[in-house]
CSV table of C-alpha atoms in Angstrom, one decimal:
chain,number,residue,atom,x,y,z
O,25,ASN,CA,0.1,-0.1,-0.1
O,26,ALA,CA,2.9,2.3,0.8
O,27,ARG,CA,4.5,1.7,-2.7
O,28,ARG,CA,0.9,2.1,-4.2
O,29,ALA,CA,0.5,5.5,-2.6
O,30,LEU,CA,4.0,6.6,-3.8
O,31,LYS,CA,3.0,5.8,-7.3
O,32,LEU,CA,-0.2,8.1,-6.7
O,33,ASP,CA,1.9,10.7,-5.3
O,34,PRO,CA,5.7,10.5,-5.7
O,35,GLU,CA,6.1,13.3,-3.4
O,36,LEU,CA,4.4,11.6,-0.4
O,37,TYR,CA,7.6,11.4,1.5
O,38,ASP,CA,5.9,10.0,4.6
O,39,ALA,CA,5.3,6.7,2.8
O,40,TYR,CA,9.2,6.2,2.7
O,41,LEU,CA,9.1,5.5,6.4
O,42,GLY,CA,7.7,2.0,6.3
O,43,ILE,CA,9.4,1.3,2.9
O,44,GLY,CA,12.7,2.3,4.2
O,45,ALA,CA,12.6,0.3,7.4
O,46,PHE,CA,11.3,-2.7,5.4
O,47,ASP,CA,14.2,-2.7,2.9
O,48,TYR,CA,17.0,-1.9,5.5
O,49,TYR,CA,15.9,-4.4,8.1
O,50,LEU,CA,15.2,-7.2,5.6
O,51,ALA,CA,18.7,-6.9,4.4
O,52,THR,CA,19.9,-7.3,7.9
O,53,LEU,CA,18.3,-10.7,8.1
O,54,SER,CA,20.4,-13.8,7.2
O,55,ARG,CA,19.6,-15.7,4.1
O,56,PHE,CA,18.3,-18.6,6.0
O,57,VAL,CA,15.7,-16.4,7.8
O,58,ARG,CA,14.6,-14.7,4.5
O,59,ALA,CA,14.4,-18.1,2.9
O,60,LEU,CA,12.0,-19.4,5.5
O,61,SER,CA,9.8,-16.4,5.4
O,62,PHE,CA,9.8,-16.4,1.5
O,63,THR,CA,10.8,-12.8,1.5
O,64,ARG,CA,13.0,-11.2,-1.0
O,65,GLY,CA,14.4,-7.8,-2.0
O,66,GLY,CA,15.5,-5.1,0.5
O,67,GLY,CA,19.0,-3.4,0.7
O,68,ARG,CA,20.8,-1.5,3.3
O,69,ASP,CA,22.0,1.3,1.0
O,70,LYS,CA,18.5,1.3,-0.7
O,71,GLY,CA,16.6,1.5,2.9
O,72,LEU,CA,18.9,4.3,4.1
O,73,ALA,CA,18.2,6.3,1.0
O,74,GLU,CA,14.5,5.8,1.5
O,75,LEU,CA,14.5,6.8,5.1
O,76,GLN,CA,16.5,9.8,4.3
O,77,LEU,CA,13.6,10.7,2.0
O,78,ALA,CA,11.2,10.0,4.8
O,79,THR,CA,12.9,12.8,6.8
O,80,ARG,CA,11.3,15.4,4.5
O,81,GLY,CA,7.9,13.9,5.4
O,82,ARG,CA,5.2,16.2,6.9
O,83,PHE,CA,3.9,13.5,9.6
O,84,SER,CA,7.0,10.9,9.6
O,85,GLY,CA,10.0,13.2,9.2
O,86,VAL,CA,11.0,13.2,12.9
O,87,ALA,CA,10.3,9.3,13.5
O,88,ALA,CA,12.5,8.7,10.2
O,89,GLN,CA,15.4,10.8,12.0
O,90,LEU,CA,15.0,8.8,15.2
O,91,LEU,CA,15.1,5.6,13.3
O,92,LEU,CA,18.2,6.6,11.5
O,93,VAL,CA,19.8,7.4,14.7
O,94,GLY,CA,19.2,4.0,16.1
O,95,ILE,CA,20.4,2.3,12.8
O,96,GLN,CA,23.6,4.2,12.8
O,97,TRP,CA,24.2,3.4,16.4
O,98,THR,CA,23.2,-0.5,16.4
O,99,PHE,CA,23.9,-1.6,12.8
O,100,GLU,CA,26.0,1.0,10.9
O,101,LYS,CA,28.2,1.5,13.9
O,102,HIS,CA,28.6,5.4,12.8
O,103,PRO,CA,27.8,7.3,16.1
O,104,GLN,CA,29.2,10.7,14.6
O,105,GLU,CA,26.3,10.3,11.9
O,106,ALA,CA,23.9,9.9,14.7
O,107,TRP,CA,25.0,12.8,16.6
O,108,LYS,CA,24.6,15.1,13.7
O,109,ILE,CA,20.9,14.1,13.5
O,110,LEU,CA,20.5,14.4,17.2
O,111,GLU,CA,22.1,17.9,17.1
O,112,GLU,CA,19.7,19.0,14.2
O,113,LEU,CA,16.6,17.6,16.3
O,114,HIS,CA,18.1,19.4,19.6
O,115,GLN,CA,18.0,22.6,17.6
O,116,ARG,CA,14.4,22.2,16.6
O,117,TYR,CA,13.2,21.1,19.8
O,118,PRO,CA,15.4,22.8,22.5
O,119,GLY,CA,14.5,21.5,26.3
O,120,SER,CA,12.9,18.2,25.0
O,121,PRO,CA,13.6,15.5,27.5
O,122,LEU,CA,13.4,12.8,24.8
O,123,ILE,CA,15.9,14.6,22.5
O,124,ASP,CA,18.2,15.2,25.6
O,125,SER,CA,18.2,11.9,26.8
O,126,MET,CA,19.1,10.6,23.2
O,127,ARG,CA,21.8,13.2,23.1
O,128,LEU,CA,23.1,11.7,26.3
O,129,ILE,CA,23.1,8.2,24.8
O,130,GLY,CA,24.8,9.7,21.7
O,131,LEU,CA,27.5,11.1,24.0
O,132,PHE,CA,28.2,7.7,25.6
O,133,GLN,CA,28.4,6.2,21.9
O,134,LEU,CA,31.0,8.8,21.0
O,135,LYS,CA,32.8,7.9,24.3
O,136,ASP,CA,32.9,11.5,25.4
O,137,ALA,CA,33.0,11.0,29.2
O,138,PRO,CA,33.4,14.8,30.1
O,139,GLY,CA,30.5,15.8,27.7
O,140,LEU,CA,28.3,13.1,29.1
O,141,THR,CA,28.9,13.9,32.6
O,142,ARG,CA,28.3,17.6,31.9
O,143,GLU,CA,25.3,17.2,30.1
O,144,ALA,CA,23.9,14.6,32.6
O,145,ARG,CA,24.4,17.1,35.3
O,146,SER,CA,22.3,19.6,33.5
O,147,PHE,CA,19.6,17.2,32.6
O,148,LEU,CA,19.3,16.0,36.3
O,149,ASP,CA,19.2,19.7,37.4
O,150,ARG,CA,16.3,20.3,35.0
O,151,ALA,CA,14.4,17.3,36.2
O,152,GLU,CA,14.8,18.1,39.8
O,153,HIS,CA,13.6,21.7,39.3
O,154,GLY,CA,10.4,20.5,37.3
O,155,ALA,CA,11.4,22.0,33.8
O,156,PRO,CA,8.7,21.7,31.3
O,157,PHE,CA,7.8,18.3,30.0
O,158,PHE,CA,9.9,16.6,32.6
O,159,ARG,CA,8.5,13.6,34.6
O,160,PRO,CA,9.5,12.3,38.0
O,161,ILE,CA,11.0,9.3,36.2
O,162,ASP,CA,13.5,11.6,34.5
O,163,ARG,CA,15.3,12.2,37.9
O,164,PRO,CA,16.6,8.7,38.2
O,165,ALA,CA,17.2,8.8,34.4
O,166,GLY,CA,19.4,11.7,35.0
O,167,ARG,CA,21.3,9.9,37.7
O,168,TYR,CA,21.5,6.9,35.6
O,169,PHE,CA,23.3,9.0,32.7
O,170,LEU,CA,25.6,10.4,35.2
O,171,GLY,CA,26.6,7.0,36.5
O,172,ARG,CA,27.3,6.2,32.9
O,173,GLY,CA,29.8,9.1,32.5
O,174,GLU,CA,31.5,8.1,35.7
O,175,GLN,CA,31.9,4.7,34.7
O,176,LEU,CA,33.2,5.7,31.2
O,177,SER,CA,35.8,7.9,33.0
O,178,GLY,CA,36.8,5.2,35.2
O,179,GLN,CA,35.2,6.5,38.4
O,180,TYR,CA,33.5,3.2,39.4
O,181,GLU,CA,32.9,4.3,43.1
O,182,LEU,CA,31.0,7.4,41.9
O,183,ALA,CA,29.2,5.5,39.1
O,184,LEU,CA,28.0,2.9,41.7
O,185,ALA,CA,26.7,5.7,43.9
O,186,GLU,CA,24.8,7.3,41.2
O,187,TYR,CA,23.2,3.8,40.0
O,188,GLU,CA,22.2,3.0,43.4
O,189,ALA,CA,20.6,6.6,43.8
O,190,ALA,CA,18.8,6.0,40.7
O,191,LEU,CA,17.6,2.7,41.7
O,192,ASN,CA,16.3,4.0,45.0
O,193,GLU,CA,14.0,6.4,43.0
O,194,VAL,CA,12.6,3.9,40.4
O,195,PRO,CA,9.5,2.6,41.3
O,196,ALA,CA,8.9,-1.4,41.9
O,197,GLN,CA,8.5,-3.6,39.2
O,198,HIS,CA,9.8,-0.9,36.8
O,199,ARG,CA,11.9,-2.4,34.0
O,200,TRP,CA,14.8,0.1,34.6
O,201,ARG,CA,15.4,-1.7,37.8
O,202,SER,CA,17.0,-4.7,35.8
O,203,MET,CA,19.0,-2.5,33.8
O,204,LEU,CA,20.5,-0.8,36.9
O,205,HIS,CA,21.2,-3.8,38.8
O,206,LEU,CA,23.1,-4.9,35.7
O,207,PHE,CA,25.2,-1.9,35.6
O,208,ILE,CA,25.8,-2.1,39.6
O,209,GLY,CA,26.9,-5.5,39.1
O,210,GLU,CA,29.5,-4.3,36.4
O,211,CYS,CA,30.8,-1.6,38.8
O,212,ARG,CA,31.0,-4.3,41.5
O,213,ASP,CA,33.1,-6.4,39.0
O,214,LEU,CA,35.2,-3.5,38.1
O,215,LEU,CA,36.0,-2.9,41.7
O,216,GLY,CA,36.9,-6.4,42.6
O,217,GLN,CA,33.7,-7.3,44.3
O,218,ARG,CA,32.9,-10.4,42.3
O,219,GLU,CA,30.3,-12.0,44.8
O,220,ALA,CA,28.4,-8.6,45.2
O,221,ALA,CA,28.6,-8.3,41.2
O,222,LEU,CA,26.9,-11.9,41.0
O,223,ALA,CA,24.2,-11.0,43.4
O,224,SER,CA,23.4,-7.9,41.2
O,225,TYR,CA,23.2,-10.0,38.0
O,226,ARG,CA,20.9,-12.4,39.7
O,227,GLN,CA,18.7,-9.6,40.8
O,228,ALA,CA,18.7,-8.3,37.4
O,229,LEU,CA,17.3,-11.6,36.2
O,230,GLU,CA,14.5,-11.3,38.9
O,231,ASP,CA,13.3,-7.8,37.8
O,232,PRO,CA,11.0,-7.3,34.8
O,233,PRO,CA,13.1,-7.5,31.7
O,234,LEU,CA,14.4,-4.6,29.6
O,235,TRP,CA,16.1,-5.1,26.3
O,236,GLY,CA,18.9,-7.5,26.1
O,237,VAL,CA,19.4,-7.3,30.3
O,238,PRO,CA,18.6,-10.8,30.9
O,239,ARG,CA,20.8,-12.2,28.1
O,240,TYR,CA,23.8,-10.2,29.1
O,241,ALA,CA,23.2,-10.8,33.0
O,242,LYS,CA,23.4,-14.7,32.2
O,243,TYR,CA,26.7,-14.0,30.4
O,244,LEU,CA,28.3,-11.9,33.0
O,245,LEU,CA,27.3,-14.5,35.7
O,246,LYS,CA,29.9,-16.9,33.9
O,247,ARG,CA,32.3,-14.0,32.9
O,248,PRO,CA,33.3,-11.1,35.1
O,249,PHE,CA,32.7,-7.8,33.4
O,250,GLN,CA,36.1,-6.0,32.6
O,251,PRO,CA,37.3,-2.5,31.2
O,252,GLY,CA,36.5,-2.0,27.7
O,253,ASP,CA,33.6,-4.6,27.7
O,254,ASN,CA,30.4,-3.4,26.0
O,255,PRO,CA,28.1,-2.3,29.0
O,256,LEU,CA,25.0,-3.6,27.1
O,257,PRO,CA,25.4,-5.2,23.8
O,258,SER,CA,22.9,-5.0,21.3
O,259,ARG,CA,20.6,-7.9,20.7
O,260,ASN,CA,22.3,-8.5,17.3
O,261,ASP,CA,25.9,-8.9,18.9
O,262,ASP,CA,27.0,-12.3,19.4
O,263,LEU,CA,28.4,-13.1,22.9
O,264,PRO,CA,31.0,-16.1,23.1
């Protein structure tokens, strides 16, 4: 239907969002999976070009930009390209907690520890003072990002303190708790506290799951987290 819509109106750029996502993600599947699903076509470059066209859409432009950010982080491994998109969105939507939180992720992807720590403090300050559009959950989010900056800087004790402070503010049964327990475990491992780290990984498995936390927690139960390891590998990353 999206392709038919484009035939009717070649400048209906919103239609490229679904088409581009389909073509790109289809290309990331293995030949075996594609054969089982009787699906053909697609293409990484083709999908990226179509998603770029979708950024010109009236209704889907921002969604296409956010999708491209995730693709550049996870599959293309081009964090600088993702950062350019985030900076553009930041200029269009200054003060947006969503865009600002994604910029914090972007700074982590760029391994910019000073920038991440600085921006996380600003994010936390606005959350604590009730800036427009900020929610109560954004306070522990700010502490979480501050912990990421400290861990990236090698300040494991400070990172641990921020993660634990964030955990104290996250409601029971919230899925972020599993992620925070995972990162607390990583800091414990980095500080040489293996037994405490194991307890944190086990707790991460008991909490409601978030993203790839359970898979990585099971992995870290067998292998201590070490400097240079990926704090939370993407689901498409293989673990030995």
